[in-house]
mmCIF file of C-alpha atoms in Angstrom:
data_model
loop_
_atom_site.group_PDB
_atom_site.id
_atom_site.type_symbol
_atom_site.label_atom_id
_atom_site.label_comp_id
_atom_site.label_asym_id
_atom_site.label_seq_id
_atom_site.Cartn_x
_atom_site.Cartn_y
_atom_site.Cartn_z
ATOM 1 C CA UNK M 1349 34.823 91.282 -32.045
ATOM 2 C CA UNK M 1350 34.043 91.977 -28.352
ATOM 3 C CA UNK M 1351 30.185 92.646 -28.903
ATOM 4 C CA UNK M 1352 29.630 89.054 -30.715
ATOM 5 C CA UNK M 1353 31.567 87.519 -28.206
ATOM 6 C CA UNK M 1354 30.019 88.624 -25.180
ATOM 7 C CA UNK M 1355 26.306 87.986 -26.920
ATOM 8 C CA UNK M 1356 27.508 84.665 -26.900
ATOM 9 C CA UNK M 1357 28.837 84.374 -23.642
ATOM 10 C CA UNK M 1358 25.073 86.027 -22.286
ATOM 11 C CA UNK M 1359 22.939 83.184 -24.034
ATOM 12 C CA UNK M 1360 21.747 80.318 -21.533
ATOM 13 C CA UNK M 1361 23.554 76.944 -22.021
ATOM 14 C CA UNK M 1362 21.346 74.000 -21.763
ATOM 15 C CA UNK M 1363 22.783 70.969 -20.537
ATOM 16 C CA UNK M 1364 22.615 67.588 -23.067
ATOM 17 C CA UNK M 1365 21.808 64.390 -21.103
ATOM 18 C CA UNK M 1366 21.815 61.457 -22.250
ATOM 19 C CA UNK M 1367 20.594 59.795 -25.167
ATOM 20 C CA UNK M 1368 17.739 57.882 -24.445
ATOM 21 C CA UNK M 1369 18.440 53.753 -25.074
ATOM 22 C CA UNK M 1370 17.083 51.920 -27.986
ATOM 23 C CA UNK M 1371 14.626 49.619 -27.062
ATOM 24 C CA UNK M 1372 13.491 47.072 -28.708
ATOM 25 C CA UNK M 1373 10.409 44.906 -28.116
ATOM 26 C CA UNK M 1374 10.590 41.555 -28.181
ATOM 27 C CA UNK M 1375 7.218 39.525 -28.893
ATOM 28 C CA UNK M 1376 6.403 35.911 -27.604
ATOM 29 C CA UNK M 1377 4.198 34.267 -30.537
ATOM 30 C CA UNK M 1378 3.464 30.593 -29.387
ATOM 31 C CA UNK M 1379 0.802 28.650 -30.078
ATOM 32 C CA UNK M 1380 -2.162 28.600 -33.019
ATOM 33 C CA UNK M 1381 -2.381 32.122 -34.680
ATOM 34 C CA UNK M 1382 -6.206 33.282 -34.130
ATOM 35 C CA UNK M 1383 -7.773 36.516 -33.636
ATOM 36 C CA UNK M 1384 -6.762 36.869 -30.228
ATOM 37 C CA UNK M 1385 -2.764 36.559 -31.706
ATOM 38 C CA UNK M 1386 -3.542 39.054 -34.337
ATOM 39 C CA UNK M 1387 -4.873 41.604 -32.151
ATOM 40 C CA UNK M 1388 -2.014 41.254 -29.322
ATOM 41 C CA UNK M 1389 0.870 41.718 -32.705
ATOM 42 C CA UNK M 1390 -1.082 44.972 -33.524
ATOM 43 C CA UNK M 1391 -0.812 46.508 -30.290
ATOM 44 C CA UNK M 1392 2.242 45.837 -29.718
ATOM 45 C CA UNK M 1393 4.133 46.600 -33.586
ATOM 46 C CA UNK M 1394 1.637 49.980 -32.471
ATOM 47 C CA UNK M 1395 3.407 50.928 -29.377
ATOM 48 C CA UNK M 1396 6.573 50.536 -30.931
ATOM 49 C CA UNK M 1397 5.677 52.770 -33.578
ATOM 50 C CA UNK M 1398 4.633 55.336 -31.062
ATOM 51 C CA UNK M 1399 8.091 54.698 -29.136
ATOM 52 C CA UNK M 1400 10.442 54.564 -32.403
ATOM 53 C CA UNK M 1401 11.818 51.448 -31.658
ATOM 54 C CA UNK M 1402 14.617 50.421 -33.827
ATOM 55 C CA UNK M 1403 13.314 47.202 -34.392
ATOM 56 C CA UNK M 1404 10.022 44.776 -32.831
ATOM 57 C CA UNK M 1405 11.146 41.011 -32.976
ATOM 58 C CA UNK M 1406 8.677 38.245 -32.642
ATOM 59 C CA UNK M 1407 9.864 34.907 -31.461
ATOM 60 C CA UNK M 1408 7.805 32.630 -33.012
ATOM 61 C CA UNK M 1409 6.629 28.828 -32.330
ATOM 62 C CA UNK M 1410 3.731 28.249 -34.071
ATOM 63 C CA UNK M 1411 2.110 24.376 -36.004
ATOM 64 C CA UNK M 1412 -0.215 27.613 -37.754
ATOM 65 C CA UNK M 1413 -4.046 28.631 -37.218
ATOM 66 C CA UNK M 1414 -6.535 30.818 -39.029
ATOM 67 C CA UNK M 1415 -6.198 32.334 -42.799
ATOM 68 C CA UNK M 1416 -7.770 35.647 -41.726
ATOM 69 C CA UNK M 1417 -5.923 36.165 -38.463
ATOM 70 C CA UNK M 1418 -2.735 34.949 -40.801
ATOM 71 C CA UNK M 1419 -3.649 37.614 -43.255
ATOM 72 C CA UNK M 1420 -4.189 40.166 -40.665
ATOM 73 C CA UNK M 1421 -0.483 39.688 -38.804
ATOM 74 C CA UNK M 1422 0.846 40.033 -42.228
ATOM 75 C CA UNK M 1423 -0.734 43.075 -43.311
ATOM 76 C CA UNK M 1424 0.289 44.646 -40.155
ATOM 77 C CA UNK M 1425 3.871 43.719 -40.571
ATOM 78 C CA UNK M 1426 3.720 45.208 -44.226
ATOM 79 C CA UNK M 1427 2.467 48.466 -43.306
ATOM 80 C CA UNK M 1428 4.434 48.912 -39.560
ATOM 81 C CA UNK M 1429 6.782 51.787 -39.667
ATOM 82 C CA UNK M 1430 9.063 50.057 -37.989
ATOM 83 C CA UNK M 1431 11.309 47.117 -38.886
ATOM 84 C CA UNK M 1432 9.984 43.435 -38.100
ATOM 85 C CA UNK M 1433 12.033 40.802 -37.398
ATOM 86 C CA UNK M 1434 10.230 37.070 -36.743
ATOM 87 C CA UNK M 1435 12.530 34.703 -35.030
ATOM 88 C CA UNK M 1436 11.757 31.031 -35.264
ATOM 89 C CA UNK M 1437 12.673 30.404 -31.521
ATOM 90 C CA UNK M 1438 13.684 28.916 -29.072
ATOM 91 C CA UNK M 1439 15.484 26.073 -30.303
ATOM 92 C CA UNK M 1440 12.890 23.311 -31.115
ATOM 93 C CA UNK M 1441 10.165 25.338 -32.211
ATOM 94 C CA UNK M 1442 8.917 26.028 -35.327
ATOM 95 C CA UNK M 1443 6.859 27.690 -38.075
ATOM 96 C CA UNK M 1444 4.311 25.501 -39.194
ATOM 97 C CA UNK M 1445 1.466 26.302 -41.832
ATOM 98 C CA UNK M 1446 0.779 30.126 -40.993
ATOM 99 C CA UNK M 1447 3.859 30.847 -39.469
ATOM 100 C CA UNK M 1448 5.887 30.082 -42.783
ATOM 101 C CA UNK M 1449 3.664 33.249 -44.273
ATOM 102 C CA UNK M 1450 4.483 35.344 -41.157
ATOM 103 C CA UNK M 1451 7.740 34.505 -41.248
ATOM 104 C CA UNK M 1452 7.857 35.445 -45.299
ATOM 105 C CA UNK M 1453 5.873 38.766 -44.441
ATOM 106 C CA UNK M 1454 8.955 39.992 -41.989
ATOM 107 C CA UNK M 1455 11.337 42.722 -42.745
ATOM 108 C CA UNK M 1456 13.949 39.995 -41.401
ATOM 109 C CA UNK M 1457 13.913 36.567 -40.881
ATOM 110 C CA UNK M 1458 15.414 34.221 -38.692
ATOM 111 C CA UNK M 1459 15.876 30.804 -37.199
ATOM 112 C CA UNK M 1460 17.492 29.412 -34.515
ATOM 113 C CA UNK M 1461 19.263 26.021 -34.644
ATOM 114 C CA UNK M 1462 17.249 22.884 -34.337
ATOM 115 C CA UNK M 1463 14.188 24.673 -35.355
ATOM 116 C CA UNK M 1464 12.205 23.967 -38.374
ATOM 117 C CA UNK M 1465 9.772 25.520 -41.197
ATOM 118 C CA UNK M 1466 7.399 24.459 -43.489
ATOM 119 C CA UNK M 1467 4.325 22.600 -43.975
ATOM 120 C CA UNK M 1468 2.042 25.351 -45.367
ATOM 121 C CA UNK M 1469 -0.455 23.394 -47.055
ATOM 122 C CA UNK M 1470 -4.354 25.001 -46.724
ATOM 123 C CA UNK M 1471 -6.269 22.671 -44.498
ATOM 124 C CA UNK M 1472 -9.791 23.018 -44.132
ATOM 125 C CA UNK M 1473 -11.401 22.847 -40.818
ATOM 126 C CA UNK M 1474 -14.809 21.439 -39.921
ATOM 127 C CA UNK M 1475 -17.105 22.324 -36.900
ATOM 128 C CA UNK M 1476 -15.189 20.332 -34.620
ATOM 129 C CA UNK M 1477 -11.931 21.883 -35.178
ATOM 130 C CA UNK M 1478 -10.674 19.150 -37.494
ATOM 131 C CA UNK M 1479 -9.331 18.913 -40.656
ATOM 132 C CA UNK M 1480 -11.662 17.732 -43.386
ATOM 133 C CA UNK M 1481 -11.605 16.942 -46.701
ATOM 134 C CA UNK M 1482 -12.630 20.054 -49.360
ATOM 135 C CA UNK M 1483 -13.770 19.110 -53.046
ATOM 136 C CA UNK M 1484 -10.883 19.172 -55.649
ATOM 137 C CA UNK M 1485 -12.002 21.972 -57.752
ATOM 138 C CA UNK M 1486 -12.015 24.258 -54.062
ATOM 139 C CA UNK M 1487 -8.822 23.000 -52.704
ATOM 140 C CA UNK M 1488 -7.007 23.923 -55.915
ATOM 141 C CA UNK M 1489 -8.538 27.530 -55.722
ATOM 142 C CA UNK M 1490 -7.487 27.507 -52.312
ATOM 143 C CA UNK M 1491 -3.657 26.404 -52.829
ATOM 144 C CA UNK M 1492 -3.227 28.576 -55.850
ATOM 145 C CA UNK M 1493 -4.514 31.555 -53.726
ATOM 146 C CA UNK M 1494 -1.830 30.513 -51.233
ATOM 147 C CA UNK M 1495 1.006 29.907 -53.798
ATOM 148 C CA UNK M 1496 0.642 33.591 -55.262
ATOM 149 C CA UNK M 1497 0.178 35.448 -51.413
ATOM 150 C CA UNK M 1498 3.693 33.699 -50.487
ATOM 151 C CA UNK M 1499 5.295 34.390 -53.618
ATOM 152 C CA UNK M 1500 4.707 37.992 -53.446
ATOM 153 C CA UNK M 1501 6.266 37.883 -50.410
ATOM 154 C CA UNK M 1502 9.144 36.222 -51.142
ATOM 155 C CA UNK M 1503 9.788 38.727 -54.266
ATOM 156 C CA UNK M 1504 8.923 41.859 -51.962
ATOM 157 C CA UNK M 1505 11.714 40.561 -49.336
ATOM 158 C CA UNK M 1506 13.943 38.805 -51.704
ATOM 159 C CA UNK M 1507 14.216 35.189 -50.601
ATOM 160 C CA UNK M 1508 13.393 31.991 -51.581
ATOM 161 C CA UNK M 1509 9.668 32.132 -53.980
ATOM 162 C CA UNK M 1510 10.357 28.450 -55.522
ATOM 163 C CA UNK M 1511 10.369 26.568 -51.783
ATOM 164 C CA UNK M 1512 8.124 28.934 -50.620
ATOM 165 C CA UNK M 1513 5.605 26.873 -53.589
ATOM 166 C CA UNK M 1514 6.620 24.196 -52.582
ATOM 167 C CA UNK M 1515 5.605 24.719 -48.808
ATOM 168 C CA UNK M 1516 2.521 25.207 -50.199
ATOM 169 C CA UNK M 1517 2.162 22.527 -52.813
ATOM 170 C CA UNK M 1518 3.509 19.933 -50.827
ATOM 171 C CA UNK M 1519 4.169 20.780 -47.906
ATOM 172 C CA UNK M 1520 7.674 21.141 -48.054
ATOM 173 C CA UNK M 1521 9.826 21.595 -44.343
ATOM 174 C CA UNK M 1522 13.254 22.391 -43.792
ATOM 175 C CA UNK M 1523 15.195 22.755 -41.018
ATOM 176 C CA UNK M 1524 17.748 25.927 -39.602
ATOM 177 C CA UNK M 1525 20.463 25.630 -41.513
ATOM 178 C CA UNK M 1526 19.217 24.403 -44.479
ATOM 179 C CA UNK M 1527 16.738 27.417 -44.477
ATOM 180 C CA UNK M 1528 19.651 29.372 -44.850
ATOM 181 C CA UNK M 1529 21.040 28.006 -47.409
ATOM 182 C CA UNK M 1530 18.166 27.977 -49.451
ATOM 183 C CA UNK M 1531 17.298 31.735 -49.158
ATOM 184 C CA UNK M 1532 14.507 31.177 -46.763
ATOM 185 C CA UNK M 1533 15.899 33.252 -44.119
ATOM 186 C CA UNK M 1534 17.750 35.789 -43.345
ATOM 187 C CA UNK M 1535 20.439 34.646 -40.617
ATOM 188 C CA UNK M 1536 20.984 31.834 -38.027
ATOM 189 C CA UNK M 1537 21.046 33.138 -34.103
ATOM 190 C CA UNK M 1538 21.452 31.171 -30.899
ATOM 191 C CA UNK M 1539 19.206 33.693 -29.159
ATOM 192 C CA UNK M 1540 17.546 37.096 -29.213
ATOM 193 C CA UNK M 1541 21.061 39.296 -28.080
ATOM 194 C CA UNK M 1542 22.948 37.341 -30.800
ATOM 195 C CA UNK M 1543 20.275 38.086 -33.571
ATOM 196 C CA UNK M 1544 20.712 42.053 -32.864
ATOM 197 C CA UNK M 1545 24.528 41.759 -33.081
ATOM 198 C CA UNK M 1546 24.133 39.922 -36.593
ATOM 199 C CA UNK M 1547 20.992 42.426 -37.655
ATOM 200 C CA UNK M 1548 22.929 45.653 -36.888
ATOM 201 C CA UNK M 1549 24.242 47.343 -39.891
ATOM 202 C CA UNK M 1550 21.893 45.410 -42.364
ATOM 203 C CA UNK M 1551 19.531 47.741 -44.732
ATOM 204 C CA UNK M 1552 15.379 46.222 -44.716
ATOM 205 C CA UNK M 1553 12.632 48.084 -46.587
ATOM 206 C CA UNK M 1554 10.183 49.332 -44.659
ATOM 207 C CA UNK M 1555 7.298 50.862 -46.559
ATOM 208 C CA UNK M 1556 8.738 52.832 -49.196
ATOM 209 C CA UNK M 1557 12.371 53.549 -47.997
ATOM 210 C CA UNK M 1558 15.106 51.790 -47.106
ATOM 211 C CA UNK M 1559 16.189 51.411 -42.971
ATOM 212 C CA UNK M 1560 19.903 50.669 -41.654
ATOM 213 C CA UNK M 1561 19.272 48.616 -38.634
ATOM 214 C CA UNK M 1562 21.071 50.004 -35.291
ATOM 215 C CA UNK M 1563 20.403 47.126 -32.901
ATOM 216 C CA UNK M 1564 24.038 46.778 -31.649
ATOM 217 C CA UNK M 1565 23.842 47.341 -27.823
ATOM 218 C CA UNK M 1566 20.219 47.941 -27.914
ATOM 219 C CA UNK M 1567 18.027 47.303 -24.742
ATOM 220 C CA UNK M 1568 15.296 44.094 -24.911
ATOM 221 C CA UNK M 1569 11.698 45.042 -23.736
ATOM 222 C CA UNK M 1570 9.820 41.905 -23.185
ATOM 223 C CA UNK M 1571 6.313 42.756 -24.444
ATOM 224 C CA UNK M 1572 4.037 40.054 -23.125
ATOM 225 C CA UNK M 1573 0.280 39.257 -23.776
ATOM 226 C CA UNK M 1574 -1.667 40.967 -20.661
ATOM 227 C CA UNK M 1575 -3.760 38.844 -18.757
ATOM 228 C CA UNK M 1576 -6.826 38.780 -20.854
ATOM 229 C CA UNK M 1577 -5.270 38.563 -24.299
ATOM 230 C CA UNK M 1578 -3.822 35.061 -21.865
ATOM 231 C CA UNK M 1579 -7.054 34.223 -21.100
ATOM 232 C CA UNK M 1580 -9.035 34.639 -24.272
ATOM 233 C CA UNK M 1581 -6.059 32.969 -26.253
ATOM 234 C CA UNK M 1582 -6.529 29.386 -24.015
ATOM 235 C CA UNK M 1583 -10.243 29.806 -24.556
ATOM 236 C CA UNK M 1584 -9.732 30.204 -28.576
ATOM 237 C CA UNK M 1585 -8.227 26.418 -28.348
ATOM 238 C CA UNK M 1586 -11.301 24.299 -29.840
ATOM 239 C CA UNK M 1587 -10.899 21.410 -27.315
ATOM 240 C CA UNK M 1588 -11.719 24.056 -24.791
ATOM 241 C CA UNK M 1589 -15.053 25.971 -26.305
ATOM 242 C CA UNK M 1590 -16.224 22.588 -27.232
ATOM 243 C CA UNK M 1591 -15.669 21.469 -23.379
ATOM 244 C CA UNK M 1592 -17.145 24.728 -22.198
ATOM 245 C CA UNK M 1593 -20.413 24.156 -24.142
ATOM 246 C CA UNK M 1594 -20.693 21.227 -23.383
ATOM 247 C CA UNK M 1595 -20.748 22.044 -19.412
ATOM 248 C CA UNK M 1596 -22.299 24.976 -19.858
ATOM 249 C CA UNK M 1597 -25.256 22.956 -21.005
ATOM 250 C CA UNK M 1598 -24.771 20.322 -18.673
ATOM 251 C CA UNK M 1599 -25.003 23.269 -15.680
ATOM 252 C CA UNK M 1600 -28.091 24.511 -17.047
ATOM 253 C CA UNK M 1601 -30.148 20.769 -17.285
ATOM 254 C CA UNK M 1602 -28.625 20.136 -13.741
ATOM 255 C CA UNK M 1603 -30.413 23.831 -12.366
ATOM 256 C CA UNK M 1604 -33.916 22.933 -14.386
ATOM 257 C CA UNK M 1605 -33.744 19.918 -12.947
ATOM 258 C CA UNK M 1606 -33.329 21.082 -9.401
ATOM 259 C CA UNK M 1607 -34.597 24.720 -9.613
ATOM 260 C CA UNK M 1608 -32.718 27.412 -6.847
ATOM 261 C CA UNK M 1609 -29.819 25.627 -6.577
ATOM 262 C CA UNK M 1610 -28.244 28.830 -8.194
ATOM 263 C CA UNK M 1611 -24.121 27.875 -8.659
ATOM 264 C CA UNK M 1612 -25.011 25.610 -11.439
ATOM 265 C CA UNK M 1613 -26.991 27.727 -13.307
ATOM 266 C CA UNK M 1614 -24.838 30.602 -12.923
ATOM 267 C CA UNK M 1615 -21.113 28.088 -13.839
ATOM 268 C CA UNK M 1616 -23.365 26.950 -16.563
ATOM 269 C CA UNK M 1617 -24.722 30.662 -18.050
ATOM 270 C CA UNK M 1618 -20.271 31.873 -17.450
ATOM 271 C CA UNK M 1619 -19.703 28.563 -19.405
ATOM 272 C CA UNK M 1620 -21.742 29.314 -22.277
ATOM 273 C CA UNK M 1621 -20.852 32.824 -23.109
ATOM 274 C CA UNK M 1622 -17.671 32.156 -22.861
ATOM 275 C CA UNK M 1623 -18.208 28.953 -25.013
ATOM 276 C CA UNK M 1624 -19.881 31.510 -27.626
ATOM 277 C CA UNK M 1625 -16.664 34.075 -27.412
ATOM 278 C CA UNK M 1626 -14.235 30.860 -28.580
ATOM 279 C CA UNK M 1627 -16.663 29.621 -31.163
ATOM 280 C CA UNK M 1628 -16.460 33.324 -32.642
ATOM 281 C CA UNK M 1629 -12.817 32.755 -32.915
ATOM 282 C CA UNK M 1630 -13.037 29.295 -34.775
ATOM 283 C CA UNK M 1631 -14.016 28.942 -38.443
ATOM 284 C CA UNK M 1632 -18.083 27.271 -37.435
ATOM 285 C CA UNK M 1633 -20.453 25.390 -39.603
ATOM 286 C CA UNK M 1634 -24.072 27.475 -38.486
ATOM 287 C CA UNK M 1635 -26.262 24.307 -39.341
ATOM 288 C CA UNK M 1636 -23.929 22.328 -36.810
ATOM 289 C CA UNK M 1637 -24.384 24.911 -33.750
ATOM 290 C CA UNK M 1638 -27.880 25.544 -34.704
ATOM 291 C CA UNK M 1639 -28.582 21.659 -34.062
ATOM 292 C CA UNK M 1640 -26.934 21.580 -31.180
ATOM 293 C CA UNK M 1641 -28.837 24.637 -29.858
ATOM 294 C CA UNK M 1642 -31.892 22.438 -31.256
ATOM 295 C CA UNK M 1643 -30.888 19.730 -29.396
ATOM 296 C CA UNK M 1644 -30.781 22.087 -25.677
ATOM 297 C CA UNK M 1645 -33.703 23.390 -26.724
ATOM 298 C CA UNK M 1646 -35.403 20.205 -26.881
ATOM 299 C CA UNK M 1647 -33.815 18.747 -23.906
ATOM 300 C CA UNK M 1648 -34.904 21.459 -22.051
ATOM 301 C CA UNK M 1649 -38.790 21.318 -22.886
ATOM 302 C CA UNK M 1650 -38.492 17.728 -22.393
ATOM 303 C CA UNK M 1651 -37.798 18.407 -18.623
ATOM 304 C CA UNK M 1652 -39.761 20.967 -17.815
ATOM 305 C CA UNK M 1653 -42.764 18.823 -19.452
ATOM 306 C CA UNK M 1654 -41.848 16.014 -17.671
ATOM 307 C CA UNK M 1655 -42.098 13.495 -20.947
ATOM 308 C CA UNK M 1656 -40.484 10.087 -21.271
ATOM 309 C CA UNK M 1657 -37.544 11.661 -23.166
ATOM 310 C CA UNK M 1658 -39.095 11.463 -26.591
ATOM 311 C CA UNK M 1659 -37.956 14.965 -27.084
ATOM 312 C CA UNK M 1660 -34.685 14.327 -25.637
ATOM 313 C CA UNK M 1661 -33.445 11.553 -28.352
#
C-alpha cells in the first residue's frame, strides 16, 4: 500500500483555474438586409463558431431587402454550429418582408413587446429602387416560391407554417404577443439579459443533434459592424448610389468644362466608383445604366466639341 501511495504523492499537481465565461455575441441587424448585412452575419455566426459560444443572438429591426442576401443569412443560420437566436428588438422595431424569413430560419425566435412581424409579400424592384409592378403569371411563380421556402422553415423549427402563408399571400402582420400565441415565436423578452434567462434550459436543433441551451449567467459580447461594413451598408441605400452618380457625373462635366481645376474631377471619379460599388448591391436594370452611361457619354463629347447641345438632349 505504501509504494502506490507515495507514486501518487510524487506526481505534479496542476492547479484548475477558472472556467472560462460563456460569451455570447449579440448582433445589431437594423436596416434593409443587402449583401453588405449578409456578409457582416457570416463573420460574425463564424467567430462564434471558432469561440464555442453558447448561443449568437441577432437583434433585429428590419422593413426587409434583397431575396439573395435573404437567402444567404438563412443558409448561414441553417448550417452554423452554433445556436441562433433572432430577437425582434428593441421595442418598436420590427421584421418586415425578409426579416419574417430570418426570423423563421432561427434556432429561436423572439419578440419583444410592441414590436411587430409580417408583411412578407415578394416585391419587385425596378432600377430606381422602387417597387414595380411584375406580370401575373411571374408574381405567382414568385409567391409560390416564397410560400414553400417559409413553410419549410416553419416545419424544420416547429412553429406556425399556416401564418407564415399567409405573410406571404397577403401580407399578413402581427404584433408581440399575438406572435406568441400563434406559434410564430418562440418567447416574449423585455431585453437581451431577460431572453437568456427564458432561453436557458430549452433544447434547439442545430444541424443534426439536439443542443440544451446554457445561457443563464452568460456574458453579452456586443459584436458590431466595423467601420467599413458601416460605411458600405449607408452606401447600399439606393437614394444614396443614385445621389452619388448623379454628382459624380456632375464633378466630372464641371472639370471638362474648366480643365485643371483637379478637386472636382477627383470628388467626381471617388463619387462614381463608389456609385458603381452600391449599384452592385441593388437588383439593376443594364439597359437603364447603360443609357445613362449613354447619356455622359454624349454630354461629354458635346462639350469637348463645343456644339449647341444637340448631343446633350
Amino acid at each position: 500500500m505504501g509504494l502506490p501511495i507515495a507514486a501518487l504523492l510524487a506526481l505534479p499537481v496542476f492547479a484548475q483555474g477558472p472556467a472560462p465565461e460563456s460569451r455570447v455575441a449579440v448582433v445589431e441587424a437594423r436596416g434593409v438586409i443587402n449583401p453588405v448585412m449578409a456578409r457582416y452575419l457570416d463573420r460574425v455566426i463564424g467567430a462564434a463558431e471558432t469561440d464555442r459560444a453558447p448561443l449568437v443572438v441577432i437583434t433585429l429591426d428590419t422593413p426587409g431587402g434583397l431575396e439573395t442576401s435573404m437567402r444567404e443569412i438563412n443558409q448561414r443560420i441553417l448550417r452554423s454550429t452554433v445556436p441562433v437566436a433572432v430577437f425582434v428588438y428593441p421595442p418598436g422595431a420590427r421584421a418586415g418582408s425578409a426579416g419574417v424569413f430570418i426570423t423563421y430560419s432561427a434556432h429561436l425566435a423572439a419578440m419583444a413587446p410592441s414590436t411587430n412581424i409580417g408583411s412578407a409579400h415578394p416585391v419587385a424592384l425596378g432600377e430606381s429602387g422602387s417597387s414595380e409592378r411584375t406580370p401575373g403569371i411571374l408574381e405567382e411563380k414568385v409567391t409560390n416560391d416564397a410560400v414553400a421556402g417559409i413553410r419549410s422553415l416553419a416545419e424544420l423549427r416547429g412553429r406556425n407554417a399556416d401564418w407564415a402563408e399567409q405573410a406571404v399571400r397577403q401580407s399578413a402582420n402581427l404584433p408581440a404577443s399575438e406572435a406568441l400565441q400563434l406559434n410564430v415565436v418562440d418567447l416574449l423578452a423585455e431585453d437581451v439579459p431577460d431572453l437568456l434567462r427564458q432561453a436557458d434550459g430549452r433544447t434547439v436543433r442545430v444541424l443534426t443533434s439536439n443542443v440544451v441551451l446554457a445561457t443563464r449567467g452568460a456574458v453579452t459580447e456586443a459584436q458590431g459592424m466595423n467601420q467599413l461594413e458601416r460605411l458600405l451598408h449607408v452606401l447600399s441605400d439606393p437614394t444614396i448610389a443614385y445621389l452619388l452618380l448623379s454628382l459624380g457625373g456632375l464633378a466630372l462635366i464641371y472639370e471638362l468644362a474648366n480643365p485643371g481645376a483637379i478637386l472636382p474631377g477627383v470628388v467626381g471619379g471617388i463619387a462614381l466608383l463608389l456609385a458603381l460599388y452600391s449599384l452592385g448591391t441593388l437588383p439593376v436594370n443594364i439597359a437603364g445604366v447603360g443609357l445613362i452611361l449613354f447619356a455622359l457619354l454624349l454630354l461629354f463629347a458635346d462639350l469637348l466639341a463645343g456644339g449647341s447641345g444637340v448631343l446633350t438632349v
